[in-house]
Tab-separated table of C-alpha atoms in Angstrom:
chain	number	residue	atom	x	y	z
T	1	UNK	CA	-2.430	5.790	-23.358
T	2	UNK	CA	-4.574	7.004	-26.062
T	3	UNK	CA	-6.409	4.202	-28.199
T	4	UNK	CA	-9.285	5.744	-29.736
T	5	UNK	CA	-9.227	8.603	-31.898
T	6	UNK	CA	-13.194	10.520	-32.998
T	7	UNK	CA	-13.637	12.139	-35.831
T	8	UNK	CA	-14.488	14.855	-36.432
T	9	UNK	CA	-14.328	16.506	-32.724
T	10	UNK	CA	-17.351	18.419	-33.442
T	11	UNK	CA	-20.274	18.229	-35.954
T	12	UNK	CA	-23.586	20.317	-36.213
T	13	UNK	CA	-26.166	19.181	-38.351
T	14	UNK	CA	-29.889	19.957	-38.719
T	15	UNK	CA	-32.754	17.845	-37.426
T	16	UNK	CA	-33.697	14.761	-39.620
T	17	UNK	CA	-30.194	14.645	-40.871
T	18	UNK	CA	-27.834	11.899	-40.510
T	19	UNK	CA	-24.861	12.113	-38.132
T	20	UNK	CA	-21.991	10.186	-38.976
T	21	UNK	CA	-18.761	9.786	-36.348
T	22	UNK	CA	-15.831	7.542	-36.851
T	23	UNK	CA	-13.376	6.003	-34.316
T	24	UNK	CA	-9.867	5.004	-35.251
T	25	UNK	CA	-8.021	2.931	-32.903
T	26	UNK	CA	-4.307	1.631	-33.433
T	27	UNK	CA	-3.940	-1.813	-31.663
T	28	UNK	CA	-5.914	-5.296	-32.021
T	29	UNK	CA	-9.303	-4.939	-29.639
T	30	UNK	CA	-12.314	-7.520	-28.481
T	31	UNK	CA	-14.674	-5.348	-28.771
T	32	UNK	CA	-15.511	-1.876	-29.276
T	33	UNK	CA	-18.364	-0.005	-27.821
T	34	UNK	CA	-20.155	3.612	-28.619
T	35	UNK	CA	-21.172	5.566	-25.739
T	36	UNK	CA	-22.867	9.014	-25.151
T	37	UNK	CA	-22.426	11.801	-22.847
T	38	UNK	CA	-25.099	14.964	-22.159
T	39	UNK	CA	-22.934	17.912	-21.148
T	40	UNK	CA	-21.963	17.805	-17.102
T	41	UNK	CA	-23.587	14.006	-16.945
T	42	UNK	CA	-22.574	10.810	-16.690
T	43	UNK	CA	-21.646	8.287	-20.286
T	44	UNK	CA	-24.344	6.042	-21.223
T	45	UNK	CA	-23.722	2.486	-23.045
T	46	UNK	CA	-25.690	3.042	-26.699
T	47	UNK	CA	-23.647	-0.110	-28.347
T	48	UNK	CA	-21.354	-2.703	-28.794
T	49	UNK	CA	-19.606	-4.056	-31.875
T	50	UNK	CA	-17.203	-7.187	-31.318
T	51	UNK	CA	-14.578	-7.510	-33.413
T	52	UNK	CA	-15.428	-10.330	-34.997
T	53	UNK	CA	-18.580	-8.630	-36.133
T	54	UNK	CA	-18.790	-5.813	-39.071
T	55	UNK	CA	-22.430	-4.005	-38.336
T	56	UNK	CA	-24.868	-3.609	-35.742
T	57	UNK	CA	-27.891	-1.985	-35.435
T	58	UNK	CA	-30.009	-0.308	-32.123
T	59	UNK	CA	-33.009	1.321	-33.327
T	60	UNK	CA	-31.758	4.612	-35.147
T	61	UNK	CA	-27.745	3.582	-34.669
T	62	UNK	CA	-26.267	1.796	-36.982
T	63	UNK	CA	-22.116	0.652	-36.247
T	64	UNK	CA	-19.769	-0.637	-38.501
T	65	UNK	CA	-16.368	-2.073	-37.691
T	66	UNK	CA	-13.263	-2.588	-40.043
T	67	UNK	CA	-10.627	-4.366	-37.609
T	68	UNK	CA	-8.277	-4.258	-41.353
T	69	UNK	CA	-8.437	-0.648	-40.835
T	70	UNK	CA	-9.324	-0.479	-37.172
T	71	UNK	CA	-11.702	1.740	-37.468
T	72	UNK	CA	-15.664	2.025	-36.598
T	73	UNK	CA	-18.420	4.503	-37.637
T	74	UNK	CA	-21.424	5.738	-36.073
T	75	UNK	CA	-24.379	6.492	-37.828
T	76	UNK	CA	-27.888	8.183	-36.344
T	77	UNK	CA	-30.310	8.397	-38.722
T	78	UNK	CA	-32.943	11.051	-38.643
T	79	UNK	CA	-31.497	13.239	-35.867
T	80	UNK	CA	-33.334	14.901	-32.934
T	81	UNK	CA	-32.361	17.774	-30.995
T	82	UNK	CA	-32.143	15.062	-28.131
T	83	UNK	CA	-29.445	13.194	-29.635
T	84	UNK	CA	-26.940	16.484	-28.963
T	85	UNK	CA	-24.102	15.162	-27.000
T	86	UNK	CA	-20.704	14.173	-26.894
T	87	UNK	CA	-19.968	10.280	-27.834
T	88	UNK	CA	-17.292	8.522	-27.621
T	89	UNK	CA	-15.685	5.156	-28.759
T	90	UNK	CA	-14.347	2.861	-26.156
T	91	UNK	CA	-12.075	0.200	-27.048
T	92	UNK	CA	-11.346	-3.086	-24.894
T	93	UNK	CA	-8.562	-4.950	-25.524
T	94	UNK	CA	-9.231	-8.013	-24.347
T	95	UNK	CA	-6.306	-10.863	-22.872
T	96	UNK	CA	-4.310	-8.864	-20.077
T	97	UNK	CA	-5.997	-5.502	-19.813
T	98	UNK	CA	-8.751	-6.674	-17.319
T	99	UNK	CA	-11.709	-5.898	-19.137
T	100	UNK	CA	-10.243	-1.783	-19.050
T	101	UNK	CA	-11.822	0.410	-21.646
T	102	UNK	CA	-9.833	3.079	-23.183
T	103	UNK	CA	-12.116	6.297	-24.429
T	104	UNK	CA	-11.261	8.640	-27.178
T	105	UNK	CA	-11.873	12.219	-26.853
T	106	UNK	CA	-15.013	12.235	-28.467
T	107	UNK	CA	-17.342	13.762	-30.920
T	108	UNK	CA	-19.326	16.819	-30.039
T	109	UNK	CA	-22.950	16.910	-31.642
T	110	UNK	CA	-25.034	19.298	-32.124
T	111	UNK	CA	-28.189	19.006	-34.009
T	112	UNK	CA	-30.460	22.241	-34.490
T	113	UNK	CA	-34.466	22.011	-33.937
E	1	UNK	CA	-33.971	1.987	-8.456
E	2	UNK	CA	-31.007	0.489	-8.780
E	3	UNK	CA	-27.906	2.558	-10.265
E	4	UNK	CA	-24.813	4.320	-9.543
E	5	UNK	CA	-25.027	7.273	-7.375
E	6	UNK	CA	-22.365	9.759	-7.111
E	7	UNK	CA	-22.167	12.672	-4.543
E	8	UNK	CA	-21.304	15.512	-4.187
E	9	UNK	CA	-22.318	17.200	-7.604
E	10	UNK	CA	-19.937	19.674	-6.531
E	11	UNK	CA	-16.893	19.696	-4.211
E	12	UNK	CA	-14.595	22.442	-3.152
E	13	UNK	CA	-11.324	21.669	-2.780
E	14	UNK	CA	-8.644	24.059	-0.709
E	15	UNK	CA	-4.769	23.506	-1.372
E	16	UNK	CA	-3.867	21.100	1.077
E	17	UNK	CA	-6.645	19.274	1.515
E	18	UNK	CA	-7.674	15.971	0.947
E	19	UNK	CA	-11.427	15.632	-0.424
E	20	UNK	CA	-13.508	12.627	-0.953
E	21	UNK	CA	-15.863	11.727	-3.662
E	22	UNK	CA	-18.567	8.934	-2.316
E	23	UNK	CA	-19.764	6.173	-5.126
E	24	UNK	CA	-22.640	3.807	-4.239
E	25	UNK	CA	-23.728	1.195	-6.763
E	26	UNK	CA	-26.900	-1.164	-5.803
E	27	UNK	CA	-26.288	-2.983	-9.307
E	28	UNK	CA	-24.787	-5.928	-7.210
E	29	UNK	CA	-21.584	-5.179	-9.908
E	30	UNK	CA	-17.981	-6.610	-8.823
E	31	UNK	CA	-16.160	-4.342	-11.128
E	32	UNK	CA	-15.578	-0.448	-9.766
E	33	UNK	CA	-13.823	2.596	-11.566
E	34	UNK	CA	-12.524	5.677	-11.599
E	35	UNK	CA	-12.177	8.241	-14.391
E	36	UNK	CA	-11.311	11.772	-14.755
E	37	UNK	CA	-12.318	14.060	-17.449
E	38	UNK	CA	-10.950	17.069	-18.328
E	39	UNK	CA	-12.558	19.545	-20.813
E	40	UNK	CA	-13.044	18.179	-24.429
E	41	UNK	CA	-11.039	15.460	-23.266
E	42	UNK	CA	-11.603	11.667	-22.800
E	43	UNK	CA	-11.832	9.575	-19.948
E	44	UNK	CA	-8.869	9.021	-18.287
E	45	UNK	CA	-8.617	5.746	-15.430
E	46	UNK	CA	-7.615	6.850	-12.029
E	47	UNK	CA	-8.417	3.112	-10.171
E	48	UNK	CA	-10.133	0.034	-10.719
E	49	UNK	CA	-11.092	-2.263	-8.281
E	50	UNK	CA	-11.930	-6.054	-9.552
E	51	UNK	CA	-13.421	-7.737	-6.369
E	52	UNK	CA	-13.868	-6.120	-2.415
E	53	UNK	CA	-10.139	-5.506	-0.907
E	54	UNK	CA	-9.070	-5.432	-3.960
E	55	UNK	CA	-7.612	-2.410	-6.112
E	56	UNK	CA	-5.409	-1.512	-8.870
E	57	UNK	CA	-3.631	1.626	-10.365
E	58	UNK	CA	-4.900	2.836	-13.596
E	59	UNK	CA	-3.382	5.243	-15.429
E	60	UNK	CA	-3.192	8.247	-13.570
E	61	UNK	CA	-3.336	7.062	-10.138
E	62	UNK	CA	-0.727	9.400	-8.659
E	63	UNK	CA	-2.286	12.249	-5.896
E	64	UNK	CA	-5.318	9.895	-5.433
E	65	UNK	CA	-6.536	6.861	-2.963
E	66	UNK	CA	-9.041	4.470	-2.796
E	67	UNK	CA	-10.232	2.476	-1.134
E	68	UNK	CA	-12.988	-0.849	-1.231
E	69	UNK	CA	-14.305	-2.737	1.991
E	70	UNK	CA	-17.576	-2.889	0.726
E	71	UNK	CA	-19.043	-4.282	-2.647
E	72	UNK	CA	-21.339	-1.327	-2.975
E	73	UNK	CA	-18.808	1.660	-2.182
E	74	UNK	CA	-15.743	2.648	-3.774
E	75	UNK	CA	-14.750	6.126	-2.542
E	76	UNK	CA	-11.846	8.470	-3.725
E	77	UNK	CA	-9.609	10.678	-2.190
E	78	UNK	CA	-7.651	13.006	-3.621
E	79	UNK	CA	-4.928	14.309	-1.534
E	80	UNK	CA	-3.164	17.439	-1.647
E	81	UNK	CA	-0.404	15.629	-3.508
E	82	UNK	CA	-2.790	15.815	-6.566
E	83	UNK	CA	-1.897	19.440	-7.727
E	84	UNK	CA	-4.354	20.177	-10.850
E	85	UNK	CA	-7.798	18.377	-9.052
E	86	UNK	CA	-10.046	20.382	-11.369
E	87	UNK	CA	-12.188	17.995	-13.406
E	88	UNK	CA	-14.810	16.122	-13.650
E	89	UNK	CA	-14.714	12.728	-11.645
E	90	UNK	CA	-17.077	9.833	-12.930
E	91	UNK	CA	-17.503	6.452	-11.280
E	92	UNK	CA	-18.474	3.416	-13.018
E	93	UNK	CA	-19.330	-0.471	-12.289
E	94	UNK	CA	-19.454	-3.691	-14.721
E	95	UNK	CA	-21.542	-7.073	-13.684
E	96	UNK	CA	-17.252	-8.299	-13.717
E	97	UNK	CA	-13.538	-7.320	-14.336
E	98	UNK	CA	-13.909	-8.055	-18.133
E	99	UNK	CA	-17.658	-7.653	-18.636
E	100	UNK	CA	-17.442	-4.899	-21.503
E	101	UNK	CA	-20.348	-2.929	-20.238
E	102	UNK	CA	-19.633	0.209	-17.941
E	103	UNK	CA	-22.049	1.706	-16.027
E	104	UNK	CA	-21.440	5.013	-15.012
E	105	UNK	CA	-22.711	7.486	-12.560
E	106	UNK	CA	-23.724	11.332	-13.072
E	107	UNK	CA	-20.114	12.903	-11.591
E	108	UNK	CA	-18.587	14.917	-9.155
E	109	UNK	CA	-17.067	18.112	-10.623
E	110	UNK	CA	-14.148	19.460	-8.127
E	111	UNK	CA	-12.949	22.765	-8.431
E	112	UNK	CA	-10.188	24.447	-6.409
E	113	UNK	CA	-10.622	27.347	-4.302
C-alpha cells in the first residue's frame, strides 16, 4: 500500500546549492523518518521527525513536518557531490501496524562537482 | 563491527529453483525484515519477524519463505512459485517491533538466468 509520495522523482542541482525534497503521505502517522540510499547499497537512517514535532535539524538537514497537510520537506544545504543519492520518506503509523515503515519511491539526486 | 551483513551480493536464480538470501545482524536487534526493491521503486515488505520463532506476512509475501530460529539470522527463500525474482533484496533490523529506526544491510541483487 503506498503511503509516501517524493517529490520531485529526480532533481540535479550544482554543488553548494540547496536541495529541497518533499514527502506527501495520505493517512495519520507517529512519526516520519528521511532516509538515503547510494545506488546498488543499502538505506541509511539520516532523520526522524515525530508528528508532534514541526522541524528538525542534523547538521546540514533540516525537516519540516505539516501533519494539516501531511506532508514533510527535506532540505540539504550547501550540497556536495557526496550527498548524490536516492532518499526516501518512510512513514510509521503507529497503533496496529507493528512499528512497519512504509517507503515512498523516492527522490533521485544528483548534484554536479 | 557490529552491523547487518547480507550475502550473496549477487545470486543467480534458474526457473525452478528455490534460492536463499543469508542475513546476519550482531546489533543484538529483535526486530527483522524483508524488502524488495524494484527499479526507481520503493521498498516493498516481503516478512517481518518481531521476536525468534516468530514471523509475519508483509505485503508481498507470496513465492517467498522465511524462516527465524536464531536472533541473529533471518534467511529468505524464494521459491520457484515467485515468478518475477529480479530485484534487489534488502534486510533490515530495529532494537524492537515498533522502534522506528531500521537498520538495513547492503543487498542481495537476484537476477534470473
Amino acid at each position: 500500500s503506498q503511503q509516501g509520495e517524493e517529490d520531485p522523482q529526480a532533481l540535479s542541482i550544482q554543488e553548494g546549492e540547496n536541495a529541497t525534497m518533499n514527502c506527501s503521505y495520505k493517512t495519520s502517522i507517529n512519526n516520519l523518518q528521511w532516509y538515503r540510499q547510494n545506488s546498488g547499497r543499502g538505506l541509511v537512517h539520516l532523520i526522524l521527525i515525530r508528528s508532534n514535532e514541526r522541524e528538525k535539524h542534523s547538521g546540514r538537514l533540516r525537516v519540516t513536518l505539516d501533519t494539516s497537510k501531511k506532508s514533510s520537506s527535506l532540505l540539504i544545504t550547501a550540497s556536495r557531490a557526496a550527498d548524490t543519492a536516492s532518499y526516501f520518506c518512510a512513514t510509521d503509523l503507529g497503533g496496529g501496524s507493528q512499528g512497519n515503515l512504509i517507503f515512498g519511491k523516492g527522490t533521485k539526486l544528483s548534484v554536479k562537482p | 563491527d557490529g552491523g547487518i551483513t547480507q550475502s550473496p551480493k549477487y545470486l543467480f536464480r534458474k526457473e525452478g529453483q528455490n534460492v536463499t538470501l543469508s542475513c546476519e545482524q550482531n546489533l543484538n536487534h529483535d526486530a527483522m525484515y524483508w524488502y524488495r526493491q524494484d527499479p526507481g521503486q520503493g521498498l516493498r515488505l516481503i516478512y517481518y519477524s518481531q521476536i525468534v520463532n516468530d514471523f509475519q506476512k508483509g505485503d508481498i509475501a507470496e513465492g517467498y519463505s522465511v524462516s527465524r530460529e536464531k536472533k541473529e539470522s533471518f534467511p529468505l527463500t524464494v521459491t520457484s512459485a515467485q515468478k518475477n525474482p529480479t530485484a534487489f533484496y534488502l534486510c533490515a533490523s530495529s532494537i524492537y517491533a515498533g522502534m522506528e529506526t531500521q537498520y538495513f544491510g547492503p543487498g542481495t541483487r537476484l537476477l534470473v538466468l
